[in-house]
mmCIF file of C-alpha atoms in Angstrom:
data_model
loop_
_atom_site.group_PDB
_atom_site.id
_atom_site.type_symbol
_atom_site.label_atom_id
_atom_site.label_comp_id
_atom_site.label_asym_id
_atom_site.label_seq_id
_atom_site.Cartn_x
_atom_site.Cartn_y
_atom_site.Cartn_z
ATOM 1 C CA UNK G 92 -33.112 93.306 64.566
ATOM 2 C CA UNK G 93 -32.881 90.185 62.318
ATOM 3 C CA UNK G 94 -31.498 87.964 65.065
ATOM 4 C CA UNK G 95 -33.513 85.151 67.091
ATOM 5 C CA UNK G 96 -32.283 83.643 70.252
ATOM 6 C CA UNK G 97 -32.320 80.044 70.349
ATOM 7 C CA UNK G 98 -31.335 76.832 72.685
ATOM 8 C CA UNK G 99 -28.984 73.878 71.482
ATOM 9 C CA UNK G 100 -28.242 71.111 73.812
ATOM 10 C CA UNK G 101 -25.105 69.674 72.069
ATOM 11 C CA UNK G 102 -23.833 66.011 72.108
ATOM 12 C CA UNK G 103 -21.787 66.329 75.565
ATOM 13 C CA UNK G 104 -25.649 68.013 77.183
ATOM 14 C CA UNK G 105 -24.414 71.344 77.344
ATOM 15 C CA UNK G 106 -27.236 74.240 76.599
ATOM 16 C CA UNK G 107 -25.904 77.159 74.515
ATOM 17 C CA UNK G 108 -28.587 79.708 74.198
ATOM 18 C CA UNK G 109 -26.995 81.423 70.480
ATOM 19 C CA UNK G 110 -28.415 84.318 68.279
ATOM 20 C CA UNK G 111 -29.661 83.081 64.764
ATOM 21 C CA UNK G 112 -29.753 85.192 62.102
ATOM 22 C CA UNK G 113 -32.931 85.440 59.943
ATOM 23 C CA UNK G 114 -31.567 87.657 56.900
ATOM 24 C CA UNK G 115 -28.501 85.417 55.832
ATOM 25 C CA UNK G 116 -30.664 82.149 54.622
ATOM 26 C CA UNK G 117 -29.171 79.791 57.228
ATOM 27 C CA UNK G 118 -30.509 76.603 58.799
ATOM 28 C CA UNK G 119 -29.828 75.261 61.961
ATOM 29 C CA UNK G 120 -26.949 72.829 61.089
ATOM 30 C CA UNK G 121 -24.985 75.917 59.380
ATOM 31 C CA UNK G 122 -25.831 77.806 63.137
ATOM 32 C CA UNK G 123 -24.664 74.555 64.497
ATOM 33 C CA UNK G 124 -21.759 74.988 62.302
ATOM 34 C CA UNK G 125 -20.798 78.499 62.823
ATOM 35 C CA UNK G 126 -20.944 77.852 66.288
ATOM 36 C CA UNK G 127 -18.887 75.040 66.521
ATOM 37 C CA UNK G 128 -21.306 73.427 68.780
ATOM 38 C CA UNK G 129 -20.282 69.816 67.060
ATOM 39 C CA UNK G 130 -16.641 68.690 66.315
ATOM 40 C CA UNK G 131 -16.017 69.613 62.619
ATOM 41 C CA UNK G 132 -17.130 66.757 60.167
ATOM 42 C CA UNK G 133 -19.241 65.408 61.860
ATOM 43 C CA UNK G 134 -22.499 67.487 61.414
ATOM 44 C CA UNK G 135 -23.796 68.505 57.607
ATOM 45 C CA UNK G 136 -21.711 66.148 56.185
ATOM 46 C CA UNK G 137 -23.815 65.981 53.154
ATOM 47 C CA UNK G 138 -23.264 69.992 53.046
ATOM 48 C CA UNK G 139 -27.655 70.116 53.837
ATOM 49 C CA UNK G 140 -28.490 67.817 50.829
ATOM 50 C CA UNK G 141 -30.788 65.934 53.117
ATOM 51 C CA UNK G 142 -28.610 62.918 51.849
ATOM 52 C CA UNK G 143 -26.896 62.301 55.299
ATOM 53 C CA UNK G 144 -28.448 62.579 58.785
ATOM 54 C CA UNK G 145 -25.501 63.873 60.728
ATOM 55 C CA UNK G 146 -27.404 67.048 61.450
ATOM 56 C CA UNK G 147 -30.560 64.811 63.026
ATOM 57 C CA UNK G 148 -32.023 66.806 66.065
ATOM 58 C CA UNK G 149 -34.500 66.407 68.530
ATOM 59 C CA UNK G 150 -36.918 69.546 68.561
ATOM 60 C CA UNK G 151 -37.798 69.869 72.033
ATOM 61 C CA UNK G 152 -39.987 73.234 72.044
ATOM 62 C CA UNK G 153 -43.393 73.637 71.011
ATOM 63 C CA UNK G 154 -42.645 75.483 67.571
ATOM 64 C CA UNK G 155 -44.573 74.568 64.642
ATOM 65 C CA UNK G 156 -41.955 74.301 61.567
ATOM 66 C CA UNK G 157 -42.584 73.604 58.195
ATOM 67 C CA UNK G 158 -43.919 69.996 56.752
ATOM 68 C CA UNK G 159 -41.119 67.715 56.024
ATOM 69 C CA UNK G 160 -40.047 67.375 52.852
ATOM 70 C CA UNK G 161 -40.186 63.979 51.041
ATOM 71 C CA UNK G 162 -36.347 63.524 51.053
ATOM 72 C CA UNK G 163 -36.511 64.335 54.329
ATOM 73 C CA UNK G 164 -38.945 62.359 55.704
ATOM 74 C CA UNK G 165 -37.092 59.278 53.335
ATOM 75 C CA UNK G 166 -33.910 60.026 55.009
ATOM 76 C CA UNK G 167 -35.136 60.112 58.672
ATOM 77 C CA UNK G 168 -36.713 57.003 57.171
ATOM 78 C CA UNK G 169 -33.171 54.883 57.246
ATOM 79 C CA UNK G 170 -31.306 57.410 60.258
ATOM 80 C CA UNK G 171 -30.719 55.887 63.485
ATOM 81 C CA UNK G 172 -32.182 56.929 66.962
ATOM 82 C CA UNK G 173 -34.754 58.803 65.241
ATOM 83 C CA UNK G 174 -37.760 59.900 67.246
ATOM 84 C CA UNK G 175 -41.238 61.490 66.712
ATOM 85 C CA UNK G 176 -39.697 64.999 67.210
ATOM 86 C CA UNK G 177 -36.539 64.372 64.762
ATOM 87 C CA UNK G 178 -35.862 66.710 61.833
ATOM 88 C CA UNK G 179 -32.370 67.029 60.114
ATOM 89 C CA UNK G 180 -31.230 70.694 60.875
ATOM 90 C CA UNK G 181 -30.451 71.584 57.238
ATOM 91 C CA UNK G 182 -34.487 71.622 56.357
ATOM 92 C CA UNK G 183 -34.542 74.058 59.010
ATOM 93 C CA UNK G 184 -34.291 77.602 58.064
ATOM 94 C CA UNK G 185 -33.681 80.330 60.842
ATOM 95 C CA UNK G 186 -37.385 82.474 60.268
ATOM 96 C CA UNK G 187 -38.719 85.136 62.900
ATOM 97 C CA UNK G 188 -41.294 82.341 63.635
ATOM 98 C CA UNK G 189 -38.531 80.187 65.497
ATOM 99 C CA UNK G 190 -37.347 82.867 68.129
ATOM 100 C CA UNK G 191 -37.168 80.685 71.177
ATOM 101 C CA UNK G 192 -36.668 77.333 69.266
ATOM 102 C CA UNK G 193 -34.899 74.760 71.427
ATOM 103 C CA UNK G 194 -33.761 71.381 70.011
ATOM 104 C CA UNK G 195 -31.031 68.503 70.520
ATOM 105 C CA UNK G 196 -28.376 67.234 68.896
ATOM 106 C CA UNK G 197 -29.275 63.718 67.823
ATOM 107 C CA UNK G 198 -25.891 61.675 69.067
ATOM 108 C CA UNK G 199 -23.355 60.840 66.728
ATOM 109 C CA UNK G 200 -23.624 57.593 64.526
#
């Protein structure tokens, strides 16, 4: 099984527990994407650049993910309602190690 299951609160504070696949290379805003959990053009606008922050979320489960990249880290840097848990969701690629990850969509700016 190359699946993971994991939690999205959208914008509107619904839950959607989704499957993730681990062998197509996909981070969480393309999951976020695919499942049309955000209205379209509004989330990866940058197409996962790390040049936008539309895809901002709030990790909200205990799951160690990988250091932040600079641009990342420079772009959270200048992103609005950023918190200690924020990473952008195109840094974040779907791994084995994230069954169970839960996060939030950071609201729309």
């Amino acid at each position: 099984m190359s699946d993971i299951t994991i939690k999205i609160k959208d914008r509107e504070g619904e839950v959607h527990e989704i499957l993730a696949p681990t062998d197509m290379a996909m981070n969480l805003m393309e999951v976020v994407r695919s499942y049309e959990l955000a209205p379209e053009g509004t989330i990866g606008v940058c197409g996962g650049m790390a040049m936008c922050a539309s895809c901002q979320c709030y990790v909200t489960s205990d799951h160690t993910l990988p250091e932040m990249s600079y641009d990342e880290d420079l772009m959270l840097a200048e992103a609005f309602n950023v918190k200690d848990n924020s990473r952008l969701g195109c840094q974040i690629q779907m791994t084995f190690d994230l069954d169970g990850l839960e996060v939030e969509l950071a609201p729309e700016v």
